[in-house]
Amino acid sequence: MAFDWGLNTLLTGGTLHLTDEAQPRVVTDGHPLYFRAAGVLAKADRLRILSEHIGARIDRLRVLITSRQERGRRPSPLLLAKLAVLQAERERVARRRTRLNAALAKAAARFMTDHAIAAGARVIYFEDLRDIQARGKGRTLNTRLSQTVRGAIVTHLRHQAAAHGIAVVIVPPRGTSKYCPRCLTAFRHHKASGDRAAGWAWATCPNTACGYSTGRDNAAWQRIGARGLAHQHKTSLDRSSSTFVIRSVVEALDRASTVQHQTRDRTKSGPTAKRPVPGKRRRAPAPPDNRAPTRARPGGQRPAGRTPTHPTHRSRRCPRQQGPNTIGTPARHQPDGARLGAGFHRHAHTTPVRRRPWPSHPPARSRAPGITQETQAD
């Protein structure tokens, strides 16, 4: 598996493998995986701004206290009290930032590990962004890029993946977002798929024979995985960080990746499942047509529209004041929790794990390690 770093979409990745041909090809299934944590990152950014604001006020109070002491005057008790309150508030905000970043790092590492286990992957490729220089994108965006907890995510990923026998390899990031993963032609980057103005979010291949168009991060993870598979022989262990790294790459060895769509066999091999019977089917015969005429009610038929409601005595069908000519306001849809696909945070959305079916039902595990129920029965 391979993953690429992003900003609003923190992680974008997918699965790749080499074919068993004489000239191996890099093949992907064409199903990208996303870990979107824009709300969590925005919350961390707001906490950072709040911490900086409190720090500026603390510095100002310290200047006032120092100036009074230099003039031989006692510090004001009010200034000392304000300083103590602001210091406690800054420590509280720092603890909130630490907890939020730790939860984000663990959730991102768990997301990658779960998908690697479900896909049967043996290695996870990452790009090395430890020496990245966030420049040219504006002060706000550069700050957000610098505050991302990439190091903590990689640390948690190495520990969680090692428990399942999955290696984590760091790949040089140079050129991963620049070239097309299909034909290795230099991309043209735009603002969006429908906006051809120069930007960085969308990539289009100028090669007329290819014409591949996709998101920048979606193309980058395919290039990262193809580069890692093509340079497996150059993988080494970094003694300082105990991480597998590929220190340098040879551009001549870079390979293009192709998409191999998995088609499910839909051949009918059994009887058709019974469909549910509609619950509102009429069980009684229709009434006769020669019914006795009924006396007409006074007032005639009510005009079309909503049922008028009494200002105080309202029926169960019309629980609120609603006139016949009023446009109804539907209840707002406010999903939360599991409906949003959230894990540790309601604003974190991930691609669900697609479990591959077992060829046969595995033996159930017992509480004793290394012993199954079949072994106990024998």
Short mmCIF file of C-alpha atoms in Angstrom, two decimals:
data_model
loop_
_atom_site.label_atom_id
_atom_site.label_comp_id
_atom_site.label_asym_id
_atom_site.label_seq_id
_atom_site.Cartn_x
_atom_site.Cartn_y
_atom_site.Cartn_z
CA MET A 1 0.00 0.00 0.00
CA ALA A 2 1.06 3.60 -0.54
CA PHE A 3 -0.18 6.84 1.02
CA ASP A 4 0.32 10.51 0.24
CA TRP A 5 0.05 13.44 2.63
CA GLY A 6 -2.54 16.15 2.09
CA LEU A 7 -4.03 19.13 3.86
CA ASN A 8 -7.83 18.86 4.12
CA THR A 9 -7.71 15.21 3.02
CA LEU A 10 -4.92 14.20 5.37
CA LEU A 11 -4.18 10.82 3.73
CA THR A 12 -4.85 9.49 0.24
CA GLY A 13 -3.71 6.01 -0.71
CA GLY A 14 -4.43 2.65 -2.27
CA THR A 15 -3.07 -0.80 -3.04
CA LEU A 16 -0.50 -1.76 -5.67
CA HIS A 17 1.36 -4.92 -6.63
CA LEU A 18 3.86 -6.23 -9.18
CA THR A 19 2.81 -8.76 -11.79
CA ASP A 20 4.61 -12.08 -12.31
CA GLU A 21 5.57 -11.34 -15.91
CA ALA A 22 9.07 -11.28 -17.38
CA GLN A 23 8.85 -7.48 -17.29
CA PRO A 24 6.85 -6.85 -14.10
CA ARG A 25 4.21 -4.15 -14.25
CA VAL A 26 2.83 -2.07 -11.38
CA VAL A 27 -0.91 -2.67 -11.10
CA THR A 28 -3.44 -0.93 -8.86
CA ASP A 29 -7.08 -1.76 -8.23
CA GLY A 30 -8.24 1.81 -8.93
CA HIS A 31 -10.00 2.26 -5.55
CA PRO A 32 -8.40 5.16 -3.65
CA LEU A 33 -8.67 5.42 0.12
CA TYR A 34 -9.24 8.71 1.93
CA PHE A 35 -8.78 9.91 5.49
CA ARG A 36 -10.49 13.30 5.70
CA ALA A 37 -9.90 15.24 8.90
CA ALA A 38 -10.55 18.81 7.81
CA GLY A 39 -12.68 19.54 10.89
CA VAL A 40 -10.07 18.15 13.27
CA LEU A 41 -7.27 20.10 11.61
CA ALA A 42 -9.38 23.26 11.69
CA LYS A 43 -9.98 22.76 15.41
CA ALA A 44 -6.25 22.30 15.99
CA ASP A 45 -5.61 25.48 14.00
CA ARG A 46 -8.10 27.43 16.12
CA LEU A 47 -6.43 26.18 19.28
CA ARG A 48 -3.06 27.26 17.88
CA ILE A 49 -4.37 30.76 17.17
CA LEU A 50 -5.87 30.94 20.66
CA SER A 51 -2.58 29.83 22.22
CA GLU A 52 -0.65 32.46 20.27
CA HIS A 53 -3.13 35.15 21.33
CA ILE A 54 -2.82 34.18 24.99
CA GLY A 55 0.98 34.10 24.65
CA ALA A 56 0.99 37.65 23.26
CA ARG A 57 -1.06 38.87 26.24
CA ILE A 58 1.30 37.09 28.65
CA ASP A 59 4.30 38.77 27.03
CA ARG A 60 2.63 42.15 27.33
CA LEU A 61 1.89 41.65 31.04
CA ARG A 62 5.46 40.55 31.68
CA VAL A 63 6.73 43.74 30.03
CA LEU A 64 4.50 45.84 32.29
CA ILE A 65 5.60 43.97 35.42
CA THR A 66 9.29 44.23 34.47
CA SER A 67 9.01 47.96 33.77
CA ARG A 68 7.53 48.61 37.23
CA GLN A 69 10.27 46.57 38.87
CA GLU A 70 12.99 48.49 36.99
CA ARG A 71 11.57 51.76 38.32
CA GLY A 72 11.69 50.44 41.87
CA ARG A 73 7.94 49.95 42.20
CA ARG A 74 6.12 46.86 43.34
CA PRO A 75 4.23 44.88 40.69
CA SER A 76 0.52 45.45 40.69
CA PRO A 77 -1.42 42.59 42.33
CA LEU A 78 -3.98 42.87 39.53
CA LEU A 79 -1.29 42.30 36.88
CA LEU A 80 0.08 39.30 38.78
CA ALA A 81 -3.40 37.80 39.07
CA LYS A 82 -4.05 38.30 35.34
CA LEU A 83 -0.69 36.73 34.52
CA ALA A 84 -1.46 33.64 36.61
CA VAL A 85 -4.87 33.22 34.98
CA LEU A 86 -3.46 33.53 31.46
CA GLN A 87 -0.64 31.08 32.17
CA ALA A 88 -3.12 28.51 33.45
CA GLU A 89 -5.31 29.08 30.39
CA ARG A 90 -2.37 28.60 28.02
CA GLU A 91 -1.44 25.33 29.72
CA ARG A 92 -5.03 24.13 29.39
CA VAL A 93 -5.10 24.97 25.66
CA ALA A 94 -1.75 23.20 25.22
CA ARG A 95 -3.15 20.05 26.83
CA ARG A 96 -6.17 20.17 24.52
CA ARG A 97 -3.90 20.49 21.48
CA THR A 98 -1.75 17.60 22.68
CA ARG A 99 -4.74 15.30 23.22
CA LEU A 100 -6.29 16.21 19.87
CA ASN A 101 -3.05 15.67 17.94
CA ALA A 102 -2.42 12.36 19.70
CA ALA A 103 -5.93 11.12 18.91
CA LEU A 104 -5.55 12.21 15.28
CA ALA A 105 -2.20 10.42 14.93
CA LYS A 106 -3.51 7.18 16.43
CA ALA A 107 -6.66 7.25 14.29
CA ALA A 108 -4.70 7.87 11.08
CA ALA A 109 -2.26 5.05 11.89
CA ARG A 110 -5.14 2.70 12.71
CA PHE A 111 -6.83 3.61 9.42
CA MET A 112 -3.76 2.68 7.36
CA THR A 113 -3.08 -0.49 9.35
CA ASP A 114 -6.66 -1.76 9.02
CA HIS A 115 -6.68 -1.25 5.26
CA ALA A 116 -3.29 -2.92 4.91
CA ILE A 117 -4.50 -5.95 6.88
CA ALA A 118 -7.71 -6.19 4.83
CA ALA A 119 -5.77 -6.00 1.54
CA GLY A 120 -3.14 -8.50 2.67
CA ALA A 121 -0.34 -5.97 2.14
CA ARG A 122 3.16 -6.62 3.46
CA VAL A 123 4.59 -3.10 3.18
CA ILE A 124 3.31 0.49 3.43
CA TYR A 125 5.14 3.18 1.43
CA PHE A 126 5.25 6.78 2.62
CA GLU A 127 6.92 9.91 1.33
CA ASP A 128 9.62 11.57 3.42
CA LEU A 129 8.48 15.11 4.30
CA ARG A 130 10.74 15.72 7.28
CA ASP A 131 12.70 18.44 5.46
CA ILE A 132 9.73 20.01 3.66
CA GLN A 133 9.78 23.79 3.31
CA ALA A 134 6.25 25.21 3.24
CA ARG A 135 6.73 28.25 1.05
CA GLY A 136 4.95 29.98 -1.78
CA LYS A 137 1.44 29.15 -0.53
CA GLY A 138 0.74 32.15 1.73
CA ARG A 139 1.20 32.66 5.46
CA THR A 140 -1.99 30.86 6.55
CA LEU A 141 -1.51 27.78 4.38
CA ASN A 142 2.20 27.54 5.19
CA THR A 143 1.38 27.56 8.91
CA ARG A 144 -1.22 24.80 8.50
CA LEU A 145 1.23 22.68 6.53
CA SER A 146 3.86 23.10 9.23
CA GLN A 147 1.49 22.18 12.09
CA THR A 148 0.47 18.77 10.71
CA VAL A 149 1.41 15.88 13.03
CA ARG A 150 3.22 13.80 10.40
CA GLY A 151 5.98 12.57 12.68
CA ALA A 152 3.56 11.26 15.31
CA ILE A 153 1.49 9.50 12.63
CA VAL A 154 4.54 7.70 11.24
CA THR A 155 5.65 6.70 14.76
CA HIS A 156 2.25 5.20 15.64
CA LEU A 157 2.06 3.54 12.22
CA ARG A 158 5.42 1.80 12.66
CA HIS A 159 4.36 0.36 16.03
CA GLN A 160 0.89 -0.75 14.90
CA ALA A 161 2.09 -2.21 11.59
CA ALA A 162 4.97 -4.08 13.23
CA ALA A 163 2.48 -5.93 15.44
CA HIS A 164 0.96 -7.44 12.26
CA GLY A 165 4.21 -8.06 10.38
CA ILE A 166 3.83 -5.09 8.00
CA ALA A 167 6.89 -3.02 7.12
CA VAL A 168 6.83 0.79 6.75
CA VAL A 169 9.21 2.22 4.13
CA ILE A 170 9.92 5.92 3.59
CA VAL A 171 10.30 6.97 -0.06
CA PRO A 172 11.88 10.21 -1.42
CA PRO A 173 9.03 12.55 -2.46
CA ARG A 174 10.78 14.34 -5.31
CA GLY A 175 8.61 14.37 -8.45
CA THR A 176 5.77 12.22 -7.09
CA SER A 177 3.15 14.90 -7.83
CA LYS A 178 4.86 16.22 -10.96
CA TYR A 179 4.59 13.28 -13.34
CA CYS A 180 1.65 11.25 -14.60
CA PRO A 181 1.49 7.75 -13.04
CA ARG A 182 0.21 6.27 -16.33
CA CYS A 183 2.83 7.53 -18.83
CA LEU A 184 5.35 9.48 -16.67
CA THR A 185 4.68 12.74 -18.55
CA ALA A 186 4.94 16.04 -16.68
CA PHE A 187 1.53 17.10 -15.36
CA ARG A 188 -0.28 20.39 -15.88
CA HIS A 189 -1.75 21.52 -12.56
CA HIS A 190 -5.02 23.44 -12.30
CA LYS A 191 -7.23 24.80 -9.56
CA ALA A 192 -10.02 22.26 -10.14
CA SER A 193 -11.30 19.78 -12.69
CA GLY A 194 -13.56 22.40 -14.28
CA ASP A 195 -11.21 25.36 -13.81
CA ARG A 196 -8.19 25.38 -16.12
CA ALA A 197 -6.51 28.27 -14.31
CA ALA A 198 -3.05 27.52 -12.96
CA GLY A 199 -3.22 25.93 -9.50
CA TRP A 200 -2.09 22.87 -7.57
CA ALA A 201 -5.16 20.80 -6.57
CA TRP A 202 -5.91 19.12 -9.93
CA ALA A 203 -3.55 17.44 -12.41
CA THR A 204 -4.04 16.77 -16.12
CA CYS A 205 -1.72 14.85 -18.42
CA PRO A 206 -0.93 16.80 -21.63
CA ASN A 207 -0.16 13.58 -23.50
CA THR A 208 -3.00 13.11 -26.00
CA ALA A 209 -2.53 9.34 -25.97
CA CYS A 210 -3.02 9.28 -22.18
CA GLY A 211 -5.13 12.27 -21.09
CA TYR A 212 -5.21 11.12 -17.46
CA SER A 213 -6.97 13.66 -15.21
CA THR A 214 -7.21 13.27 -11.45
CA GLY A 215 -6.53 14.94 -8.14
CA ARG A 216 -2.96 15.79 -7.25
CA ASP A 217 -2.90 13.54 -4.17
CA ASN A 218 -4.55 10.67 -6.04
CA ALA A 219 -1.76 10.70 -8.62
CA ALA A 220 0.94 11.11 -5.97
CA TRP A 221 0.17 7.93 -4.02
CA GLN A 222 0.35 5.86 -7.21
CA ARG A 223 3.77 7.33 -7.99
CA ILE A 224 4.93 6.68 -4.42
CA GLY A 225 3.85 3.04 -4.55
CA ALA A 226 5.35 2.47 -8.00
CA ARG A 227 8.63 4.05 -6.89
CA GLY A 228 8.79 1.92 -3.77
CA LEU A 229 8.12 -1.31 -5.67
CA ALA A 230 10.68 -0.45 -8.35
CA HIS A 231 13.40 0.39 -5.78
CA GLN A 232 12.91 -2.49 -3.35
CA HIS A 233 16.56 -3.48 -3.75
CA LYS A 234 17.65 -0.07 -2.41
CA THR A 235 15.74 -0.32 0.88
CA SER A 236 17.94 0.07 3.97
CA LEU A 237 17.43 0.44 7.72
CA ASP A 238 18.03 3.83 9.29
CA ARG A 239 19.78 3.16 12.61
CA SER A 240 18.84 6.50 14.16
CA SER A 241 15.07 6.16 13.65
CA SER A 242 14.81 2.35 13.17
CA THR A 243 12.84 2.97 9.97
CA PHE A 244 13.22 1.40 6.53
CA VAL A 245 14.10 4.10 4.00
CA ILE A 246 14.96 4.43 0.32
CA ARG A 247 17.57 7.18 0.36
CA SER A 248 17.93 7.78 -3.38
CA VAL A 249 16.08 6.79 -6.52
CA VAL A 250 17.02 6.31 -10.16
CA GLU A 251 14.49 7.98 -12.43
CA ALA A 252 15.20 5.44 -15.17
CA LEU A 253 13.78 2.72 -12.89
CA ASP A 254 10.47 4.51 -12.30
CA ARG A 255 7.57 2.58 -13.78
CA ALA A 256 4.11 3.56 -14.87
CA SER A 257 1.13 2.03 -13.09
CA THR A 258 -1.98 0.58 -14.69
CA VAL A 259 -5.47 0.01 -13.30
CA GLN A 260 -6.80 -3.52 -13.13
CA HIS A 261 -10.51 -3.37 -12.40
CA GLN A 262 -11.81 -6.30 -10.40
CA THR A 263 -15.03 -7.67 -11.91
CA ARG A 264 -17.22 -9.84 -9.73
CA ASP A 265 -18.57 -13.07 -11.20
CA ARG A 266 -22.33 -12.60 -11.43
CA THR A 267 -23.09 -16.03 -12.94
CA LYS A 268 -26.25 -17.45 -11.41
CA SER A 269 -25.42 -20.59 -9.43
CA GLY A 270 -28.49 -21.02 -7.25
CA PRO A 271 -32.20 -20.30 -6.88
CA THR A 272 -33.48 -16.75 -6.86
CA ALA A 273 -33.96 -15.41 -3.36
CA LYS A 274 -37.55 -14.83 -2.27
CA ARG A 275 -38.54 -11.21 -2.43
CA PRO A 276 -40.49 -9.66 0.44
CA VAL A 277 -44.25 -9.34 0.01
CA PRO A 278 -45.51 -5.75 0.09
CA GLY A 279 -47.01 -5.03 3.48
CA LYS A 280 -49.81 -2.78 2.25
CA ARG A 281 -51.43 -5.29 -0.10
CA ARG A 282 -55.23 -5.31 0.26
CA ARG A 283 -56.40 -8.56 1.92
CA ALA A 284 -60.20 -7.93 1.68
CA PRO A 285 -62.39 -7.80 -1.46
CA ALA A 286 -63.25 -4.43 -2.90
CA PRO A 287 -66.54 -2.86 -1.70
CA PRO A 288 -69.58 -3.17 -4.02
CA ASP A 289 -70.35 -0.36 -6.43
CA ASN A 290 -74.10 -0.19 -5.59
CA ARG A 291 -73.69 1.48 -2.23
CA ALA A 292 -76.51 3.51 -0.75
CA PRO A 293 -76.21 7.24 -1.43
CA THR A 294 -75.10 9.24 1.58
CA ARG A 295 -76.43 12.62 2.63
CA ALA A 296 -74.24 15.48 1.48
CA ARG A 297 -72.38 17.20 4.27
CA PRO A 298 -72.82 20.93 4.72
CA GLY A 299 -70.04 23.14 3.45
CA GLY A 300 -68.99 21.09 0.46
CA GLN A 301 -65.48 19.76 -0.16
CA ARG A 302 -62.48 21.36 1.53
CA PRO A 303 -60.23 23.19 -0.96
CA ALA A 304 -56.86 21.75 -1.81
CA GLY A 305 -53.97 22.69 0.43
CA ARG A 306 -52.67 22.05 3.89
CA THR A 307 -55.05 21.30 6.72
CA PRO A 308 -55.68 24.51 8.69
CA THR A 309 -54.57 24.26 12.31
CA HIS A 310 -56.12 25.81 15.35
CA PRO A 311 -53.85 28.29 17.19
CA THR A 312 -54.15 26.35 20.48
CA HIS A 313 -55.90 22.99 19.85
CA ARG A 314 -53.75 21.19 17.29
CA SER A 315 -54.17 17.64 16.12
CA ARG A 316 -51.48 15.01 16.09
CA ARG A 317 -51.29 15.21 12.31
CA CYS A 318 -50.52 18.96 12.41
CA PRO A 319 -48.47 19.48 15.58
CA ARG A 320 -47.53 23.08 14.80
CA GLN A 321 -49.10 26.24 13.45
CA GLN A 322 -49.27 25.78 9.67
CA GLY A 323 -51.70 27.63 7.46
CA PRO A 324 -52.93 26.32 4.10
CA ASN A 325 -50.86 28.83 2.11
CA THR A 326 -47.64 28.52 4.10
CA ILE A 327 -44.56 26.79 2.70
CA GLY A 328 -43.51 24.09 5.12
CA THR A 329 -40.04 24.11 6.66
CA PRO A 330 -38.74 20.55 6.93
CA ALA A 331 -36.75 19.46 9.93
CA ARG A 332 -33.01 19.93 9.50
CA HIS A 333 -30.94 16.82 8.91
CA GLN A 334 -28.36 16.75 11.69
CA PRO A 335 -26.50 13.43 11.57
CA ASP A 336 -23.97 12.62 14.23
CA GLY A 337 -21.83 9.79 15.53
CA ALA A 338 -21.71 6.64 13.44
CA ARG A 339 -23.96 8.12 10.73
CA LEU A 340 -21.09 10.39 9.73
CA GLY A 341 -18.60 7.54 9.63
CA ALA A 342 -16.73 9.19 12.46
CA GLY A 343 -14.31 7.38 14.69
CA PHE A 344 -12.66 9.42 17.40
CA HIS A 345 -14.15 12.69 16.11
CA ARG A 346 -17.44 13.55 14.41
CA HIS A 347 -15.60 15.54 11.72
CA ALA A 348 -13.21 12.74 10.70
CA HIS A 349 -14.42 10.72 7.70
CA THR A 350 -12.61 7.69 6.29
CA THR A 351 -13.08 5.15 3.54
CA PRO A 352 -14.61 2.03 5.14
CA VAL A 353 -12.51 -1.11 5.27
CA ARG A 354 -13.53 -3.69 2.67
CA ARG A 355 -12.96 -7.07 4.24
CA ARG A 356 -11.95 -9.80 1.82
CA PRO A 357 -13.97 -13.01 2.34
CA TRP A 358 -12.16 -16.07 3.66
CA PRO A 359 -11.91 -19.00 1.20
CA SER A 360 -13.23 -21.15 4.04
CA HIS A 361 -14.44 -20.25 7.48
CA PRO A 362 -11.37 -19.98 9.75
CA PRO A 363 -11.28 -21.95 12.99
CA ALA A 364 -12.49 -20.00 16.00
CA ARG A 365 -9.80 -18.80 18.35
CA SER A 366 -9.79 -19.71 22.01
CA ARG A 367 -8.52 -17.63 24.89
CA ALA A 368 -5.36 -19.72 25.14
CA PRO A 369 -2.78 -18.40 22.65
CA GLY A 370 -1.93 -20.75 19.80
CA ILE A 371 -4.81 -23.19 20.51
CA THR A 372 -8.00 -23.39 18.45
CA GLN A 373 -11.30 -25.00 19.31
CA GLU A 374 -10.61 -27.78 16.80
CA THR A 375 -7.35 -28.61 18.59
CA GLN A 376 -9.11 -28.62 21.95
CA ALA A 377 -11.80 -30.94 20.59
CA ASP A 378 -9.17 -33.37 19.31
#
